[in-house]
């Protein structure tokens, strides 16, 4: 069954789509009232799903081919059955993880996270203590630090998440150092969008031109730091700074921006069973939410997902439908208008995303050099810092010239790979497409390692299985005799051996490593799995 555009042209075969990555709002209840909360979380929804309904939904997601489920909210731990749901996700062969504010967490709660099968968790740090507490409330910073330590002591890696706004934009380097001192496994940043509570704080929302200041700083930190740094789907796109910020997936495969994946490889679930392509796609002011495609209490999940009329903003539209700068951009065929959640929050539609680095850089390049300097200076002035250079002469990575997509036959097996990538919504053969949504968590890289395989690479076995093999001449791992339960264990040893942080001993081999994506006879299922790898949420570890 194929989704049809307004002219009746088939665009996407819904039978081949899998919701690889799911972000699940377990409850809208929350113990904080953060100033940037896009969903205005606080009170639970009146009609939230029962435990049995949630467990049935877990099975439905597994049958559809979901791989990673990020448990979110509100505050997911306020739902008393969250651990039951997490265990079911793991038992069904998927990877569960969680986004939590950590407020009120104790050692028993942190241990429950580990025992429930979570791969890792994400906790927000939104600035130095004073800035963090201005956004999240008095006394929240020490509670956040304590929660991060408790989760790490329980044996789970912690991703620190930061929502970029005008309050913390001047403090990115300081936040980076906070992340390192906290022992974070990675730092991920997302854009504060004018929706929910943040819509009440318009002065907190950065301007599109601030991307010319934000991206170079993040890139510099990512290149120089030993801490992995990544960006969500709301930040980018197609500039010289995508690598390393958006260059490698949690599976270790090469990535690039390939457009919003809501309703294509991503799915969002509301606490009452509403199904969306992305939970960051919010209702327009004063209107019913147009992004809810159905409810599992009314229709089975598979029926909603396979509906040829659902998720029309991504499945039934093309580059020709875009407007403004996006409508004439030469990246439009693969980008398809940037992040739909940003476009809808800022413009009230999904046809142009003004928060695009490539857009801002192009507009700056078209201006006289004096005007460019003024724009760049203005972007930096709000953060009380100056740019070393205007940044307009940096060459961007080239992925080929966009062909005339009207003349491209996407069914042609001999189609030029670049033309297929640009015109047929298939990832570039040398790159995957990994959306980095606003509040998901990456899985742990050892989750897919089978320690029972006798031919498992020794380095991978050392990293993931902690089994020494002296009889085969392999030196025992230095962590083999470390007791991670020892409260007096040296912090550096704990970091090295107990996965409080994730020291890198090499790259985990992936089943797709030997796949030739340029082989025209490649099995379609293998191509789908290995050559257009798309994930959603915050990556597992």
XYZ file of C-alpha atoms in Angstrom:
541
model
C 0.000 0.000 0.000
C 1.461 3.343 -1.039
C 0.915 6.827 0.318
C -0.374 9.123 -2.419
C 0.302 12.799 -2.903
C -2.426 15.295 -3.752
C -2.086 14.414 -7.440
C -2.562 10.719 -6.762
C 1.122 9.912 -7.333
C 2.516 7.105 -5.143
C 5.426 8.363 -3.051
C 6.086 5.952 -0.183
C 5.326 2.257 0.128
C 3.921 2.052 3.659
C 4.384 -1.720 3.757
C 8.155 -1.213 3.727
C 8.267 1.437 6.451
C 9.325 0.448 9.961
C 9.108 2.653 13.063
C 12.692 1.894 13.968
C 12.842 4.448 16.766
C 10.047 5.287 19.180
C 9.761 8.022 21.799
C 6.981 7.191 24.258
C 5.400 9.720 26.591
C 4.546 7.321 29.427
C 2.763 10.053 31.347
C 2.322 13.803 31.121
C 2.659 14.048 34.912
C 5.792 15.885 36.042
C 7.305 17.081 39.315
C 8.835 20.165 37.634
C 7.460 23.085 35.635
C 10.433 23.880 33.387
C 10.287 27.166 31.531
C 11.206 25.528 28.213
C 8.925 22.479 28.404
C 7.368 22.034 24.973
C 4.498 19.863 26.212
C 3.589 21.947 29.295
C 3.928 18.806 31.399
C 2.568 18.830 34.927
C -0.691 16.970 35.441
C -1.244 13.496 34.035
C -3.656 13.133 31.132
C -7.149 12.113 32.225
C -7.157 8.989 30.062
C -3.635 7.574 30.159
C -3.100 3.978 29.040
C -3.403 1.132 31.530
C -0.531 -1.269 32.180
C -2.138 -3.962 30.029
C -2.663 -1.502 27.178
C 0.996 -0.473 27.401
C 2.202 -4.084 27.347
C 0.055 -4.831 24.298
C 1.500 -1.752 22.635
C 5.033 -3.025 23.337
C 4.189 -6.214 21.447
C 2.708 -4.222 18.566
C 5.860 -2.112 18.290
C 8.027 -5.242 18.231
C 5.916 -6.723 15.418
C 6.366 -3.542 13.380
C 10.150 -3.826 13.662
C 10.905 -1.182 16.276
C 14.455 -1.318 17.639
C 14.766 1.384 20.311
C 12.113 2.822 22.636
C 12.866 5.906 24.697
C 10.612 6.268 27.731
C 9.830 9.925 28.268
C 7.204 12.208 29.748
C 6.413 14.370 31.666
C 8.555 12.501 34.138
C 8.331 8.775 33.277
C 9.319 7.555 36.749
C 6.113 9.074 38.168
C 4.298 6.218 36.479
C 4.558 3.324 38.933
C 4.612 0.609 36.261
C 7.426 2.090 34.166
C 9.819 -0.729 35.106
C 7.279 -3.365 34.056
C 7.011 -1.677 30.655
C 10.800 -1.373 30.344
C 11.298 -5.064 31.113
C 8.683 -6.003 28.518
C 10.488 -3.911 25.902
C 13.756 -5.735 26.625
C 12.031 -9.137 26.643
C 10.529 -8.375 23.214
C 14.031 -7.875 21.793
C 14.035 -4.074 21.702
C 16.291 -1.623 23.541
C 14.663 0.536 26.242
C 16.146 3.708 27.658
C 14.825 6.772 29.433
C 14.820 10.540 29.704
C 14.385 11.615 33.340
C 14.886 14.804 35.329
C 16.150 12.677 38.233
C 14.412 14.810 40.863
C 13.666 12.667 43.907
C 15.667 9.703 42.616
C 17.294 7.535 45.284
C 19.747 4.638 45.101
C 16.943 2.070 44.954
C 15.328 3.885 42.037
C 18.631 4.049 40.177
C 19.201 0.331 40.738
C 15.703 -0.346 39.417
C 16.668 1.445 36.197
C 19.556 -0.971 35.765
C 17.553 -4.045 36.768
C 14.705 -3.126 34.401
C 16.975 -3.485 31.383
C 17.474 0.179 30.487
C 20.431 0.665 28.202
C 21.155 4.144 29.542
C 19.424 7.331 30.650
C 19.461 10.995 29.695
C 19.379 13.770 32.276
C 19.191 17.489 31.445
C 21.755 20.062 32.486
C 20.681 23.412 31.087
C 23.531 25.613 32.233
C 25.605 26.611 35.232
C 23.674 26.219 38.517
C 22.033 29.666 38.439
C 20.939 29.314 34.799
C 19.795 25.727 35.266
C 17.654 26.695 38.256
C 16.193 29.735 36.522
C 14.860 27.342 33.883
C 14.004 24.335 36.066
C 13.391 25.724 39.539
C 15.223 26.481 42.759
C 17.265 23.632 44.201
C 17.136 21.507 41.053
C 20.823 21.677 40.161
C 22.252 19.762 43.154
C 19.399 17.263 42.811
C 20.318 16.772 39.152
C 23.987 16.206 39.963
C 23.044 13.703 42.658
C 20.745 11.803 40.282
C 23.482 11.537 37.649
C 25.882 10.069 40.185
C 23.301 7.604 41.504
C 22.486 6.356 38.014
C 26.171 5.977 37.182
C 26.830 4.146 40.456
C 24.033 1.747 39.507
C 25.977 0.886 36.351
C 24.199 2.920 33.669
C 25.803 5.518 31.373
C 24.240 8.975 31.443
C 23.794 11.269 28.457
C 23.603 14.920 29.476
C 21.068 16.849 27.412
C 20.955 20.623 26.973
C 18.171 22.646 25.372
C 19.824 25.650 23.739
C 18.279 29.053 24.498
C 19.438 32.621 25.029
C 20.065 31.971 28.737
C 22.638 29.232 28.217
C 24.027 30.158 24.782
C 26.838 32.189 26.427
C 27.792 29.216 28.629
C 28.301 26.314 26.210
C 31.969 25.836 27.065
C 31.126 25.895 30.770
C 28.353 23.320 30.304
C 30.765 21.134 28.350
C 33.160 21.199 31.275
C 30.286 20.375 33.639
C 29.491 17.321 31.517
C 33.080 16.134 31.694
C 33.256 16.564 35.459
C 29.956 14.716 35.860
C 31.345 11.764 33.909
C 28.733 11.976 31.149
C 29.007 9.395 28.384
C 28.017 12.034 25.835
C 26.521 15.519 25.545
C 23.570 16.149 23.252
C 22.068 19.510 22.403
C 18.666 20.389 21.003
C 16.988 23.632 20.052
C 14.527 25.382 22.343
C 11.452 25.916 20.157
C 8.649 28.442 20.707
C 6.010 25.971 21.860
C 4.543 24.951 25.187
C 6.021 26.813 28.138
C 8.790 28.271 25.994
C 6.166 30.058 23.949
C 5.619 32.151 27.094
C 9.311 33.142 27.127
C 9.854 34.499 23.645
C 13.054 36.239 24.722
C 14.571 32.836 25.573
C 14.336 31.589 21.965
C 17.500 32.112 19.936
C 17.292 33.658 16.468
C 18.113 31.752 13.253
C 21.230 33.879 12.753
C 22.551 32.596 16.106
C 23.233 29.282 14.354
C 26.221 30.999 12.714
C 27.599 31.415 16.207
C 26.358 28.154 17.764
C 27.554 25.563 15.253
C 31.225 26.641 14.998
C 31.533 26.611 18.785
C 30.006 23.150 19.100
C 32.190 21.896 16.288
C 35.322 23.208 17.963
C 34.368 21.542 21.231
C 33.535 18.262 19.489
C 36.876 18.200 17.663
C 38.963 19.064 20.708
C 37.094 17.163 23.430
C 37.297 13.535 24.504
C 33.562 13.750 25.278
C 31.269 12.722 22.385
C 29.043 15.652 21.412
C 25.959 15.366 19.230
C 23.042 17.480 18.043
C 19.331 16.822 17.705
C 17.298 17.053 14.524
C 16.449 20.659 15.333
C 20.039 21.858 14.813
C 21.869 21.948 11.464
C 21.927 21.401 8.473
C 24.353 20.772 5.554
C 27.139 23.007 6.775
C 30.822 22.271 7.336
C 30.101 21.338 10.948
C 27.999 18.191 10.563
C 31.103 16.128 11.221
C 31.588 15.038 13.944
C 28.324 16.440 15.369
C 26.179 14.342 13.048
C 28.565 11.898 11.401
C 28.319 8.564 13.220
C 25.264 6.668 14.438
C 25.041 4.715 17.682
C 25.607 1.634 15.515
C 28.926 3.037 14.361
C 27.773 3.704 10.799
C 28.483 6.923 8.882
C 25.591 9.372 8.886
C 24.417 12.594 7.344
C 21.257 14.687 7.541
C 18.564 13.107 5.387
C 15.463 15.044 6.318
C 12.861 14.674 9.049
C 11.990 11.009 9.600
C 8.715 11.476 11.518
C 6.283 8.880 10.210
C 8.996 7.283 8.058
C 11.365 5.658 10.533
C 10.210 7.439 13.688
C 7.080 7.235 15.812
C 5.848 9.082 18.890
C 3.300 7.766 21.390
C 1.257 9.960 23.715
C 0.292 8.736 27.165
C -3.351 8.278 26.137
C -2.496 6.178 23.075
C -2.316 8.955 20.489
C 0.094 8.158 17.654
C 2.304 10.815 16.066
C 5.368 10.816 13.878
C 7.242 12.883 16.458
C 6.212 14.117 19.894
C 7.860 17.479 19.164
C 5.225 18.125 16.496
C 2.706 20.096 18.526
C -0.784 21.393 17.850
C -0.998 24.887 16.436
C -2.310 27.517 18.850
C -6.021 27.149 19.584
C -6.505 24.183 17.261
C -6.884 20.431 17.518
C -3.610 18.610 17.070
C -3.299 17.803 13.341
C -0.308 15.560 13.953
C -2.212 12.844 15.861
C -2.776 10.145 13.237
C -5.037 7.962 15.373
C -5.374 6.282 18.749
C -4.628 2.650 19.563
C -7.903 2.449 21.499
C -9.742 3.091 18.246
C -7.513 1.375 15.686
C -4.629 -1.122 15.942
C -1.178 0.402 15.799
C -0.298 -1.410 12.581
C -3.422 -0.067 10.868
C -2.533 3.487 11.885
C 1.079 3.074 10.756
C 0.164 1.507 7.398
C -2.606 4.012 6.624
C -1.701 5.542 3.212
C -3.202 8.869 4.304
C -1.294 9.107 7.620
C 1.823 11.228 8.246
C 1.028 13.089 5.022
C 3.470 15.937 5.787
C 6.346 13.487 5.190
C 4.883 10.608 3.219
C 2.716 12.477 0.719
C 4.697 15.642 0.055
C 7.730 16.340 -2.074
C 10.369 19.020 -2.542
C 7.991 20.831 -4.918
C 5.676 21.606 -1.999
C 8.297 23.519 0.027
C 8.116 27.282 0.386
C 10.421 30.238 1.004
C 14.155 29.566 1.044
C 13.530 25.803 1.348
C 11.503 25.883 -1.861
C 14.464 27.066 -3.925
C 17.296 25.419 -1.960
C 19.441 22.993 -3.928
C 19.398 20.627 -0.929
C 15.612 20.513 -0.896
C 15.150 17.057 -2.439
C 16.950 15.255 0.370
C 16.413 17.727 3.240
C 12.679 18.139 2.527
C 12.435 21.309 4.569
C 14.526 20.594 7.657
C 12.974 19.677 11.007
C 9.184 19.622 10.723
C 8.804 20.234 14.465
C 10.781 23.478 14.207
C 8.965 24.587 11.076
C 5.554 24.027 12.649
C 6.482 25.743 15.926
C 7.983 28.798 14.217
C 5.848 29.262 11.095
C 2.626 27.365 11.833
C 3.289 25.103 8.837
C 5.794 22.419 7.821
C 6.975 23.840 4.489
C 10.014 25.838 5.637
C 12.388 25.554 8.597
C 14.001 28.964 9.207
C 16.462 27.471 11.736
C 18.858 26.047 9.171
C 22.608 26.656 9.218
C 22.892 26.248 5.456
C 20.120 28.818 4.946
C 21.732 31.361 7.248
C 25.189 30.834 5.750
C 23.822 31.231 2.225
C 21.948 34.420 3.160
C 25.094 35.786 4.782
C 27.186 34.971 1.710
C 24.795 36.956 -0.482
C 25.274 40.085 1.604
C 28.075 42.674 1.335
C 30.964 41.730 3.582
C 30.312 44.618 5.948
C 26.735 43.494 6.432
C 27.938 39.932 7.020
C 30.235 41.124 9.787
C 27.338 43.010 11.368
C 25.110 39.928 11.282
C 27.785 37.715 12.769
C 28.655 40.276 15.421
C 24.991 40.577 16.357
C 24.727 36.812 16.707
C 27.698 36.773 19.058
C 26.781 39.909 20.983
C 23.930 38.278 22.878
C 26.414 35.811 24.297
C 29.029 38.490 25.070
C 31.576 36.723 22.873
C 33.108 37.516 19.474
C 33.759 35.324 16.487
C 37.292 34.860 15.269
C 36.141 35.035 11.665
C 32.928 35.722 9.790
C 32.746 32.051 8.799
C 31.359 32.691 5.329
C 34.307 31.469 3.317
C 34.315 27.911 4.671
C 33.559 25.392 1.968
C 30.683 23.071 2.721
C 30.837 19.323 2.031
C 29.486 18.593 -1.421
C 27.253 15.565 -1.944
C 26.592 16.135 -5.638
C 24.393 18.431 -7.662
C 20.655 17.979 -7.353
C 19.351 16.509 -10.587
C 16.005 17.359 -12.159
C 13.966 15.013 -9.977
C 10.971 15.172 -12.282
C 13.026 13.228 -14.839
C 14.370 10.632 -12.390
C 12.982 7.082 -12.506
C 13.387 5.818 -8.943
C 12.493 2.274 -10.026
C 15.544 2.119 -12.317
C 18.067 -0.281 -10.656
C 20.872 1.403 -12.576
C 20.009 4.878 -11.342
C 23.002 6.994 -10.363
C 23.438 6.678 -6.571
C 23.614 10.460 -6.097
C 20.383 10.945 -8.046
C 18.718 8.229 -5.965
C 19.880 9.880 -2.763
C 18.675 13.321 -3.801
C 15.366 12.399 -5.429
C 14.057 9.097 -4.073
C 14.141 9.554 -0.292
C 16.812 6.862 -0.017
C 19.904 7.592 2.029
C 23.113 8.293 0.170
C 24.922 4.974 -0.423
C 27.892 6.146 1.625
C 25.812 7.515 4.464
C 22.962 6.528 6.716
C 20.326 8.909 7.997
C 20.036 9.087 11.757
C 17.590 11.608 13.147
C 18.615 12.849 16.571
C 15.303 13.760 18.102
C 14.841 16.155 20.875
C 14.629 13.872 23.879
C 15.576 10.281 23.090
C 18.582 8.270 24.238
C 21.095 6.188 22.266
C 21.509 2.534 23.255
C 24.709 1.110 24.661
C 27.057 -0.109 21.879
C 27.325 -3.558 23.468
C 23.589 -4.249 23.343
C 23.824 -6.191 20.069
C 26.931 -8.217 20.964
C 26.439 -11.974 21.421
C 29.044 -12.986 23.999
C 28.358 -16.675 23.317
C 29.769 -16.450 19.778
C 33.122 -18.311 19.868
C 34.558 -16.239 16.988
C 33.694 -12.902 18.552
C 36.453 -10.332 18.009
C 38.689 -10.357 21.151
C 38.595 -6.563 21.475
C 34.803 -6.592 21.358
C 34.722 -9.428 23.904
C 37.017 -7.467 26.214
C 34.878 -4.345 25.871
C 31.462 -5.953 26.208
C 31.786 -9.346 27.911
C 34.667 -8.869 30.343
C 35.898 -12.426 29.744
C 39.651 -12.941 29.772
C 41.075 -15.635 27.482
C 44.609 -16.371 28.771
C 44.538 -19.818 27.240
C 44.484 -18.204 23.788
C 47.254 -15.766 24.559
C 45.010 -12.771 25.190
C 46.032 -10.608 28.110
C 43.335 -10.474 30.838
C 41.290 -7.301 30.874
C 42.480 -4.928 33.650
C 38.908 -4.591 34.890
C 38.317 -8.311 35.431
C 39.013 -8.207 39.169
C 37.378 -4.846 39.869
C 34.454 -4.884 42.300
C 32.086 -2.219 40.987
C 29.933 -2.572 44.095
C 32.826 -1.347 46.294
C 31.736 2.045 47.610
C 35.391 3.031 48.136
C 36.463 2.137 44.609
C 38.793 4.704 43.075
C 36.677 7.041 40.872
C 39.045 6.671 37.900
C 38.855 2.888 38.125
C 35.057 3.063 38.375
C 34.947 5.264 35.277
C 37.212 2.882 33.388
C 35.647 -0.423 34.375
C 32.035 0.071 35.456
C 30.608 1.907 32.448
C 30.023 5.084 34.377
C 31.664 6.578 31.354
C 32.385 4.702 28.159
C 36.102 4.400 27.466
C 36.620 3.514 23.856
C 38.624 0.383 23.071
C 37.727 0.363 19.405
C 34.686 0.312 17.173
C 32.092 -2.373 17.669
C 31.772 -4.453 14.505
C 28.420 -4.135 12.811
C 26.689 -6.737 10.585
C 26.581 -4.125 7.833
C 30.338 -3.493 7.791
C 30.954 -5.704 4.740
C 27.837 -4.697 2.815
C 28.435 -3.029 -0.548
C 25.650 -0.467 -0.767
C 26.547 0.318 -4.379
C 25.777 -3.252 -5.468
C 22.632 -2.927 -7.665
C 21.739 -6.561 -6.870
C 21.882 -6.040 -3.110
C 18.966 -7.668 -1.301
C 16.324 -4.954 -0.641
C 16.022 -5.913 3.041
C 19.786 -5.658 3.507
C 19.803 -2.291 1.723
C 17.015 -1.078 3.984
C 18.875 -2.237 7.090
C 22.385 -1.151 6.193
C 22.268 1.639 3.642
C 19.563 3.875 5.015
C 19.904 3.250 8.728
C 17.568 5.607 10.515
C 17.103 5.872 14.229
C 15.088 8.213 16.356
C 15.243 9.421 19.926
C 18.373 9.806 22.014
C 20.739 7.050 21.044
C 21.173 3.936 23.208
C 24.556 3.101 24.645
